[in-house]
Each structure stands twice: as C-alpha cells, then as structure tokens.
PDB file of C-alpha atoms in Angstrom:
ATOM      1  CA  UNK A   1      91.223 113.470  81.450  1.00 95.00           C
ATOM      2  CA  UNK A   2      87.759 115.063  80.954  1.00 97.00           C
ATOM      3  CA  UNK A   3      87.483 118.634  82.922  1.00 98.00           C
ATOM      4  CA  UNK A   4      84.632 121.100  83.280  1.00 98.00           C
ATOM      5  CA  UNK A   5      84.869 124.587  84.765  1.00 98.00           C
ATOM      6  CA  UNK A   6      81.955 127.437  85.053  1.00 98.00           C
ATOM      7  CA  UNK A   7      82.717 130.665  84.713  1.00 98.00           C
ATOM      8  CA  UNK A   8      79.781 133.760  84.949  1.00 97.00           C
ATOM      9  CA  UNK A   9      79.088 136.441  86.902  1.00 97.00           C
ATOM     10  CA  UNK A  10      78.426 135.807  90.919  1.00 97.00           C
ATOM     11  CA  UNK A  11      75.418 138.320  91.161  1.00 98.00           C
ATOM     12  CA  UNK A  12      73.297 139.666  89.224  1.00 98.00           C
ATOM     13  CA  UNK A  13      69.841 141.673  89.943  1.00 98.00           C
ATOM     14  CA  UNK A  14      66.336 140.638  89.418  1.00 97.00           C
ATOM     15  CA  UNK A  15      64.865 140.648  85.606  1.00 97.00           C
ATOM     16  CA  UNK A  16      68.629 140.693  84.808  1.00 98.00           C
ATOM     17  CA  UNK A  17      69.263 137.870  82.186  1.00 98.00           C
ATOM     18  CA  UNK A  18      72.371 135.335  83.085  1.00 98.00           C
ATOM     19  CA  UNK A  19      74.987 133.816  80.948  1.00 98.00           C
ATOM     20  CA  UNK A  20      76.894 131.094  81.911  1.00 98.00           C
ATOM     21  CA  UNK A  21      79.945 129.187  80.187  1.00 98.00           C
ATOM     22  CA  UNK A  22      80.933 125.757  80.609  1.00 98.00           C
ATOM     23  CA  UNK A  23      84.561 125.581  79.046  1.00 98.00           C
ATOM     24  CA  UNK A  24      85.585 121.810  79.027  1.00 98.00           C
ATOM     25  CA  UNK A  25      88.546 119.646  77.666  1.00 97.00           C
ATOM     26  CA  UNK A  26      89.095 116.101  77.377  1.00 97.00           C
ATOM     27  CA  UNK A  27      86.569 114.767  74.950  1.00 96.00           C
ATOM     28  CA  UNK A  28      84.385 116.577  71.789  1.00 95.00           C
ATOM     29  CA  UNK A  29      80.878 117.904  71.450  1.00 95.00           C
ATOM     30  CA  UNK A  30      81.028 116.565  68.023  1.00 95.00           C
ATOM     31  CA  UNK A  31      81.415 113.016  68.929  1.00 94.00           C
ATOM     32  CA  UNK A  32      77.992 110.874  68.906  1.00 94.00           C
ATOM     33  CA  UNK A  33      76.696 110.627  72.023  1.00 93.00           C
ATOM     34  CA  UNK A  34      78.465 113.203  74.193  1.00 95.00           C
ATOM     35  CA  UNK A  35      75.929 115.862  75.863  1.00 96.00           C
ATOM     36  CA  UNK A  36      76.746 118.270  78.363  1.00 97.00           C
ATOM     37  CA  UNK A  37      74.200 119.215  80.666  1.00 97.00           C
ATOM     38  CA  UNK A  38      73.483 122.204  83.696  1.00 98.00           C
ATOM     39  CA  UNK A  39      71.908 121.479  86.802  1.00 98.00           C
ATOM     40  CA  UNK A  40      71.462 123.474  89.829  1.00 98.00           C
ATOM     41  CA  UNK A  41      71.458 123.512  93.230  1.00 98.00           C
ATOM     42  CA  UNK A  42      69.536 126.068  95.959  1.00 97.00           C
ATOM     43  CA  UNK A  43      71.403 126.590  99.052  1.00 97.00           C
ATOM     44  CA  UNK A  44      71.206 123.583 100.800  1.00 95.00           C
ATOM     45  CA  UNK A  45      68.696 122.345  98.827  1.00 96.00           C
ATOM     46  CA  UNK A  46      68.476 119.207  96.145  1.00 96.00           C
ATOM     47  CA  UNK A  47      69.824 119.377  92.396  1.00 96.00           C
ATOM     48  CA  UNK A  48      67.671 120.359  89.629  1.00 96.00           C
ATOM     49  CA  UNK A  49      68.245 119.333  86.120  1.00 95.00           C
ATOM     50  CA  UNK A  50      67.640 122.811  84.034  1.00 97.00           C
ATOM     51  CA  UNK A  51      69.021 121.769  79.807  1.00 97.00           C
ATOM     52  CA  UNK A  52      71.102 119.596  78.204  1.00 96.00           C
ATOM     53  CA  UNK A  53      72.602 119.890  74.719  1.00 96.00           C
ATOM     54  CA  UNK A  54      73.931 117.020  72.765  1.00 95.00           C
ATOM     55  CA  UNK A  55      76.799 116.448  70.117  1.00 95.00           C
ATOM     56  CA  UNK A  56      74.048 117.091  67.468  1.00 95.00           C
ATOM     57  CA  UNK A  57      72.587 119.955  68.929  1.00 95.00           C
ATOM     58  CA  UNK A  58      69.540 117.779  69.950  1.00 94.00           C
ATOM     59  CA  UNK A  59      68.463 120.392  72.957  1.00 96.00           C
ATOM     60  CA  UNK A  60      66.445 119.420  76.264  1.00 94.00           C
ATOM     61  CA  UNK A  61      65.174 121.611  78.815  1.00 95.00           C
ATOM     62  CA  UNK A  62      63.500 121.331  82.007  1.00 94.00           C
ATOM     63  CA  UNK A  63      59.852 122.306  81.406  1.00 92.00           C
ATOM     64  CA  UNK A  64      59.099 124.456  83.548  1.00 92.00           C
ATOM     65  CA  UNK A  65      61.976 126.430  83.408  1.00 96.00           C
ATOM     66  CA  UNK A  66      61.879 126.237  79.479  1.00 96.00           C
ATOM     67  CA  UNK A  67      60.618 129.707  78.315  1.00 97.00           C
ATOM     68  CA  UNK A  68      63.444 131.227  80.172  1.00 98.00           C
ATOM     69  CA  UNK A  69      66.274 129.195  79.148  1.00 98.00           C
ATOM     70  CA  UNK A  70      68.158 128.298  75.811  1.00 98.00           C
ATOM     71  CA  UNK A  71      71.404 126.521  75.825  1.00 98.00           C
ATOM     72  CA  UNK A  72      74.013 126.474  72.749  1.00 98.00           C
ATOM     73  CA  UNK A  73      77.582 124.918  72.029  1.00 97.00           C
ATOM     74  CA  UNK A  74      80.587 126.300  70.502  1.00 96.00           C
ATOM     75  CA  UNK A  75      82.518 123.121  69.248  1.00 95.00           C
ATOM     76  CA  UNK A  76      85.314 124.772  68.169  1.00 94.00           C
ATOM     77  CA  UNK A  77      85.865 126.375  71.573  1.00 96.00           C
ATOM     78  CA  UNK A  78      85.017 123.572  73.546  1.00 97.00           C
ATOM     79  CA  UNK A  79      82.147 125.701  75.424  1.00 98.00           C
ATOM     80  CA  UNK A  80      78.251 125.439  75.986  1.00 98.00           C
ATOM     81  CA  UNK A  81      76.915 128.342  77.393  1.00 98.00           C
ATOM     82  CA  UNK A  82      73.159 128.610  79.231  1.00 98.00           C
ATOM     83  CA  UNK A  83      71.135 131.597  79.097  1.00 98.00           C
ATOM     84  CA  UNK A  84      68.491 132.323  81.563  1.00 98.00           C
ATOM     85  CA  UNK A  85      66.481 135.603  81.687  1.00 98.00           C
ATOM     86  CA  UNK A  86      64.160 137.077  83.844  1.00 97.00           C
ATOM     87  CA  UNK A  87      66.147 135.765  86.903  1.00 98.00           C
ATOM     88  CA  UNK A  88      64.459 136.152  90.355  1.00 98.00           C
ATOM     89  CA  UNK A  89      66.198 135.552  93.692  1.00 98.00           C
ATOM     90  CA  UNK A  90      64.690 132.094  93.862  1.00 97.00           C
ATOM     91  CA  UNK A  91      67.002 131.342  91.163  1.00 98.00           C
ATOM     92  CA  UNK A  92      69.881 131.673  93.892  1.00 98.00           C
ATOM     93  CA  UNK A  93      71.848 128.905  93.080  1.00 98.00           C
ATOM     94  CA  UNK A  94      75.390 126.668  92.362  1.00 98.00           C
ATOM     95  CA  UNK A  95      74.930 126.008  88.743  1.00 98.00           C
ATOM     96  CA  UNK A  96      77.232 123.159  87.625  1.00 98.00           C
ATOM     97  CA  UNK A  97      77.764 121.670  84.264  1.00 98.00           C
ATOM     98  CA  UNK A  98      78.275 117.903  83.467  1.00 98.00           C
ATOM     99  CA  UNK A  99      78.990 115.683  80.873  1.00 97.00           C
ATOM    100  CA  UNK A 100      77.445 112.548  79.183  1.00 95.00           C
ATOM    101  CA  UNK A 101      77.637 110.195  76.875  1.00 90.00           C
ATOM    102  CA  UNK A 102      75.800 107.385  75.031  1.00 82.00           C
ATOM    103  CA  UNK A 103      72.751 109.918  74.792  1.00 79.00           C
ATOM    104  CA  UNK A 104      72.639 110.016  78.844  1.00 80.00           C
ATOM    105  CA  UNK A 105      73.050 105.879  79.355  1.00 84.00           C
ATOM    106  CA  UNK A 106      76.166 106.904  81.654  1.00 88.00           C
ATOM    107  CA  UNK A 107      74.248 109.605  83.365  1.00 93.00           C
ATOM    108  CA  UNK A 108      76.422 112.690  84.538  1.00 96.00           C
ATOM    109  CA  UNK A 109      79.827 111.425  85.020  1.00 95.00           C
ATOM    110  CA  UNK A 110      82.162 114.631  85.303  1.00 97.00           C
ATOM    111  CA  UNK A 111      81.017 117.736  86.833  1.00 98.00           C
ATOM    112  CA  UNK A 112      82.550 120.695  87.102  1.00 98.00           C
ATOM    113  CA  UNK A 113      83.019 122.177  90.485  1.00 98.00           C
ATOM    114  CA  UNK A 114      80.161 124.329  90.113  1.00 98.00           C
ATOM    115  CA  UNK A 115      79.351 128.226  90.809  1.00 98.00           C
ATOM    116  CA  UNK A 116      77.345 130.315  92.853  1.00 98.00           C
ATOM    117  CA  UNK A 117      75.061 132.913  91.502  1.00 98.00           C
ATOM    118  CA  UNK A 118      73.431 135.028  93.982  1.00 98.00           C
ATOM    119  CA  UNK A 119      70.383 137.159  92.876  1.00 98.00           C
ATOM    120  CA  UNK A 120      69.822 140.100  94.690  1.00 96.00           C
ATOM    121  CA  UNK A 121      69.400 143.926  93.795  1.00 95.00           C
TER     122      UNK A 121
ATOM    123  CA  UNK B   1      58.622 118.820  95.415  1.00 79.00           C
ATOM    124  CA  UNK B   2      60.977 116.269  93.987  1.00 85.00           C
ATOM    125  CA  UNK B   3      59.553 113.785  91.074  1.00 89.00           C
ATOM    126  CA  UNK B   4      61.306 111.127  93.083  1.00 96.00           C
ATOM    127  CA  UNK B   5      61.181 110.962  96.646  1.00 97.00           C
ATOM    128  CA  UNK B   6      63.868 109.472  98.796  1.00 97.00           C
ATOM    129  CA  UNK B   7      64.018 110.197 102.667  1.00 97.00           C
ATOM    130  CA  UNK B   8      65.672 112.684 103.890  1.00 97.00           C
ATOM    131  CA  UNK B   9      68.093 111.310 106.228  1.00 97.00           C
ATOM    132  CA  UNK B  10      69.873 108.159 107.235  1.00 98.00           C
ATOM    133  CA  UNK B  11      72.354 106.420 109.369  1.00 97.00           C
ATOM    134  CA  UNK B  12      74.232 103.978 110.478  1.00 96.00           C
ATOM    135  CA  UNK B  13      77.157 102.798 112.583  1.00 97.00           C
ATOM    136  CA  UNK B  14      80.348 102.252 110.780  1.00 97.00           C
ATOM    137  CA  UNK B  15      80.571  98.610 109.350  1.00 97.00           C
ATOM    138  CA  UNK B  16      76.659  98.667 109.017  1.00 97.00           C
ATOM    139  CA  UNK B  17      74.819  98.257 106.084  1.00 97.00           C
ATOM    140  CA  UNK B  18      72.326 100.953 105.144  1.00 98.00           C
ATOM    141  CA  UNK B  19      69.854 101.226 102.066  1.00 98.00           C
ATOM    142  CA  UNK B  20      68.250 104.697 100.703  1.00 98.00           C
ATOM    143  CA  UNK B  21      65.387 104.123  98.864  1.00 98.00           C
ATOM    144  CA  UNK B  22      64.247 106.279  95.904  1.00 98.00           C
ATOM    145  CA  UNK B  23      60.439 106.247  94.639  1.00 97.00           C
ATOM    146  CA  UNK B  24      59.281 107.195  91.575  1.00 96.00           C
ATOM    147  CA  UNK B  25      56.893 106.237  88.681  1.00 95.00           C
ATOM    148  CA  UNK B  26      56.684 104.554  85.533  1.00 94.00           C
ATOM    149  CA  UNK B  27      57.151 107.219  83.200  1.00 93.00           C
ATOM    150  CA  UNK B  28      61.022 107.335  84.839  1.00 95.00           C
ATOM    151  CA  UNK B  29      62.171 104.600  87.270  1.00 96.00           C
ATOM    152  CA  UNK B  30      59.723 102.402  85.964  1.00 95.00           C
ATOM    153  CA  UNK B  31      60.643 102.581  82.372  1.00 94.00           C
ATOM    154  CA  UNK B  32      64.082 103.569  82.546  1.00 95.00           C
ATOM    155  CA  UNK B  33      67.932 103.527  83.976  1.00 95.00           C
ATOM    156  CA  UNK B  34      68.505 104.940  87.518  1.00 97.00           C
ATOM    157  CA  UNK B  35      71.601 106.931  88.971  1.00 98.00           C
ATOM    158  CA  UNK B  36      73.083 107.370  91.897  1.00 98.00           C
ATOM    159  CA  UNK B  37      75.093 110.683  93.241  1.00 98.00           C
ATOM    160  CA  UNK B  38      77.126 111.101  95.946  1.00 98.00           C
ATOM    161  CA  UNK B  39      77.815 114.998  97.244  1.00 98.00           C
ATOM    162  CA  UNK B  40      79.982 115.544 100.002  1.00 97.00           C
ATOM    163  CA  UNK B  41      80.080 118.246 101.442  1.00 93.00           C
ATOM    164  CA  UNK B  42      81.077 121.549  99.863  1.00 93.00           C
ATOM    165  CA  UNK B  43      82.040 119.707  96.768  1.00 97.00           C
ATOM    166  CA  UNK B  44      80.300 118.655  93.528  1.00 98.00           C
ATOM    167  CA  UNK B  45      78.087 115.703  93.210  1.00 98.00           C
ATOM    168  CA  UNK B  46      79.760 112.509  91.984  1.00 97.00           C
ATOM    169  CA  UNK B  47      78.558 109.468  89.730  1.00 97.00           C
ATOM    170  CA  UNK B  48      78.219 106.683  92.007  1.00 97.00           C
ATOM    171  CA  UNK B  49      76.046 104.041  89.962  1.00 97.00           C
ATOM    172  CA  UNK B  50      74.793 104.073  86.926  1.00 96.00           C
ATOM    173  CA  UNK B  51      72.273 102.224  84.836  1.00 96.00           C
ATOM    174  CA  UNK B  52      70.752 101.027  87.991  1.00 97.00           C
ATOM    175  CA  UNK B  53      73.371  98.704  89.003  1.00 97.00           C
ATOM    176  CA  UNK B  54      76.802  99.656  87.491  1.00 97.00           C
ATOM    177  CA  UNK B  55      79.794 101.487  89.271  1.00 97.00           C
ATOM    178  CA  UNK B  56      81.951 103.791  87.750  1.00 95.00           C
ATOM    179  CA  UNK B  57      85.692 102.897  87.506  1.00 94.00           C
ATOM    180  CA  UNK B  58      87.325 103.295  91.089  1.00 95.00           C
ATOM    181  CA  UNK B  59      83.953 103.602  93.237  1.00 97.00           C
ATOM    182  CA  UNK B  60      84.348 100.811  96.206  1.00 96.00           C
ATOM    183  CA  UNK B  61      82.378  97.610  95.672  1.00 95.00           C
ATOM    184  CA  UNK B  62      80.633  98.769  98.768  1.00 97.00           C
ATOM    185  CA  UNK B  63      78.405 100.848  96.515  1.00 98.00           C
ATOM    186  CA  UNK B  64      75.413  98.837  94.936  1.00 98.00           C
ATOM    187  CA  UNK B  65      72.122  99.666  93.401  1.00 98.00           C
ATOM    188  CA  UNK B  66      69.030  97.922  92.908  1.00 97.00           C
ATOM    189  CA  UNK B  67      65.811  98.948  91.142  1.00 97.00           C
ATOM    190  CA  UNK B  68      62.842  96.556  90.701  1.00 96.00           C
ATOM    191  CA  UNK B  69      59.604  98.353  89.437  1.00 96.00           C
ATOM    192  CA  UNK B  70      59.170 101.695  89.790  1.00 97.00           C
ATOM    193  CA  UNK B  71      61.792 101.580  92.720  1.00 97.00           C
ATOM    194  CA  UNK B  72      65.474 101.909  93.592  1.00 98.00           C
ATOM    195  CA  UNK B  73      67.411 101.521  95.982  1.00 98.00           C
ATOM    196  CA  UNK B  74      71.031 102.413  97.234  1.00 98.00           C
ATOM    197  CA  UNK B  75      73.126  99.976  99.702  1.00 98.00           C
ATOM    198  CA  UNK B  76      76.301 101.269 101.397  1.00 98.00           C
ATOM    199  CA  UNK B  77      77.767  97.764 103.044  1.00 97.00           C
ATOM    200  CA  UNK B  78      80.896  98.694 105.700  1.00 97.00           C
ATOM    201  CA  UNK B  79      79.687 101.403 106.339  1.00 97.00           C
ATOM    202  CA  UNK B  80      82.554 104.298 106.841  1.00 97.00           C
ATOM    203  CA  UNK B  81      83.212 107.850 107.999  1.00 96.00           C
ATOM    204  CA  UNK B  82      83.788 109.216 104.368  1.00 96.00           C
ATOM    205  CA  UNK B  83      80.280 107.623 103.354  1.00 97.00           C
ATOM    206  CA  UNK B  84      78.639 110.243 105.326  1.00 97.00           C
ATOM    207  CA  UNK B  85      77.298 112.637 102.689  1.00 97.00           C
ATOM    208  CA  UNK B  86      74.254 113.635 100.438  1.00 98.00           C
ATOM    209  CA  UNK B  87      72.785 110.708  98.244  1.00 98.00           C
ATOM    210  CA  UNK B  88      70.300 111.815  95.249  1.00 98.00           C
ATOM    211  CA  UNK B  89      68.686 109.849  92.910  1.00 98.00           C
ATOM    212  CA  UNK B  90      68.123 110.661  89.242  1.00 97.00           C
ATOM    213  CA  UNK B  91      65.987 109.038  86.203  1.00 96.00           C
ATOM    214  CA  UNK B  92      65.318 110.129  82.506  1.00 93.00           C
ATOM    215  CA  UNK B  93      61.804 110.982  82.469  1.00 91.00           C
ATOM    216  CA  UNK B  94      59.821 110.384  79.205  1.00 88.00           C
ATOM    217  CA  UNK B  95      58.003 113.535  79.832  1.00 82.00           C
ATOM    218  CA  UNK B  96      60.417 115.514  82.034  1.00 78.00           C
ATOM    219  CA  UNK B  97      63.973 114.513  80.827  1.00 83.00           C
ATOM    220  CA  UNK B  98      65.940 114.083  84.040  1.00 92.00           C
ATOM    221  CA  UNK B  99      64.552 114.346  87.299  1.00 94.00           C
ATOM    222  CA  UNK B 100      66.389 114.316  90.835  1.00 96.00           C
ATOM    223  CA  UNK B 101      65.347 113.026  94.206  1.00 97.00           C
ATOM    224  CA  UNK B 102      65.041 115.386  96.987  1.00 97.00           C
ATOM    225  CA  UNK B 103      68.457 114.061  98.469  1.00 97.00           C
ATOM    226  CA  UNK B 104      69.586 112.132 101.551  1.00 98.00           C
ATOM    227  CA  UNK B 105      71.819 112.859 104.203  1.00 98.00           C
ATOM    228  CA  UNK B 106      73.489 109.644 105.360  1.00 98.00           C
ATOM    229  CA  UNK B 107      75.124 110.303 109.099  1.00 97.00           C
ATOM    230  CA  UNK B 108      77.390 108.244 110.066  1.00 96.00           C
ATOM    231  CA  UNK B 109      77.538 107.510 113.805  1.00 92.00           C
TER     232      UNK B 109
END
C-alpha cells in the first residue's frame, strides 16, 4: 500500500525560505522508474506542477519557478524534501506530493493529502 | 493562465452524459500521454485516466478519455451525485515538463 504524507511548517513570512518533506512508504526511490513529484494548489485555484525527482536523481522543475526551488531524496529514509526560498504570499498554497512510475507514463497516481502553507508576516 | 485550457464549469442531470474538453498544443497533448484528475472537494486530487485512455484499478467504467490531436477529452456516462467535483487535465510538456489545465467544476443537477 503506497502512502504519502507532508509535513512543514503552516506559515512562514515573506523572503523566508520553505522546506517541505514528503515521507512515503510502500514502494522505493531506488527502483527504476519511480519519481515523486510536488504540485501545488492556490486557494481555490488550479494545480501547478512545481519539481519532480526520479529514482536516479534525474531532477525536473517547473521553469519559472526554477531559480527558487531544488528538490532532493533521502532513499534511506524514504523522504524527498522541496526547498523554496524567497517565498511571497502568492506562494499561499496546499503543496502535495505524488508518486510515479515508468518515468511519469502512469502520471501521479498516489498523493498525499496535501498541506497548507500560508505566507504572511 | 493554464498551458491547457479546459472550461471552467459543467453539468449535467444525473444519468446524463457529459464531456470536458481539454486544449492544448503539440509540444504536450499533441505529442504526448494525457491525464485525467478528479478533486473532490476538500480532498486531494485523484488519478482518474491515464495515458489518454486507461483507468486506474477500481475507477467506474463510467470514466473514459479520448484525445485525438492536440485535444482531449473527458466523458462521465450515468452521470451521479459523487461525480460532481473538480476535473483537471495534465500533459508532459517537452519544454515545460507537466502542465495542468485550469480545472472544471462539474455540477451535478
């Protein structure tokens, strides 16, 4: 049974940098294939795709969010963890993490059940 | 300003069939797989097709997808009360990796 959870901090200020985690079970970052990805959401407002990393640290990031983010894995702790500095309140948001397989071919097929991070000062 | 644009609302009556449409171009949709999400509300978004036309283990026949150029499309036959929710899109772009449609609320009547 594959299971994502994110865990981080519910506010922070602006220029403040975020961390989140994405601790998972139920399959490996080390087998071929298997990415996990973070995507956000605005307040009632559409997803956004932000980075992806895969099982052989092949990274992908959204351009034009690129400069701000950087996304790593921790096999052995079954965790990925997005950075994102400079954070304004525009980046008000549920951030969710998601895995994939097959290099993406199955798209996003378990989520976690996302969290909200509020920017304000 | 989504790279794929879907409207932003539908409905139907329940047993109806409804379509969403999702537009994009032919660096994504046009040139590779399409998804489907469904997000009801308050909870995470869940894989409802994948690789244009495939369902995921335990998502109702109901569910079907469709792409034919740089177009896709989403049909919900029998329409139900637990159908109404936010449909999105998403492609790998060969310049953008994934992109998302802007979303659609489907209303059921």
């Amino acid at each position: 049974q594959i299971t994502l959870k994110e865990s981080g901090p519910t506010l922070v200020k602006p220029t403040q940098t975020l961390t989140l985690t994405c601790t998972f079970s139920g399959f490996s970052l080390s087998t071929s294939g298997v990415g996990v990805g973070w995507i956000r959401q605005p307040p009632g407002k559409a997803l956004e795709w932000l980075a992806l990393i895969y099982w052989n640290d092949d990274k992908r990031y959204s351009p034009s969010l690129k400069s701000r983010l950087t996304i790593t894995k921790d096999t052995s702790k079954n965790q990925v963890v997005l950075t994102m500095t400079n954070m304004d309140p525009v980046d008000t948001a549920t951030y969710y993490c998601a895995h994939t397989t097959d290099y993406g071919d199955y798209g996003f097929d378990y989520w976690g059940q996302g969290t909200l991070v509020t920017v304000s000062s | 300003q989504s790279v794929l644009t879907q409207p932003p609302s539908a409905s139907g009556t329940p047993g109806q069939r409804v379509t969403i449409s999702c537009s994009g171009s032919s660096s994504n949709i046009g040139s590779n797989y399409v998804y489907w999400y469904q997000q009801l509300p308050g909870t995470a978004p869940k894989l409802l097709i994948y690789r244009n036309n495939q369902r995921p283990s335990g998502v109702p026949d109901r569910f079907s997808g469709s792409k034919s150029g740089t177009s896709a499309s989403l049909a919900i036959s029998g329409l139900r009360s637990e159908d109404e929710a936010d449909y999105y899109c998403a492609a790998w772009d060969d310049s953008l990796p994934w992109v998302f449609g802007g979303g659609t609320k489907l209303t059921v009547l």
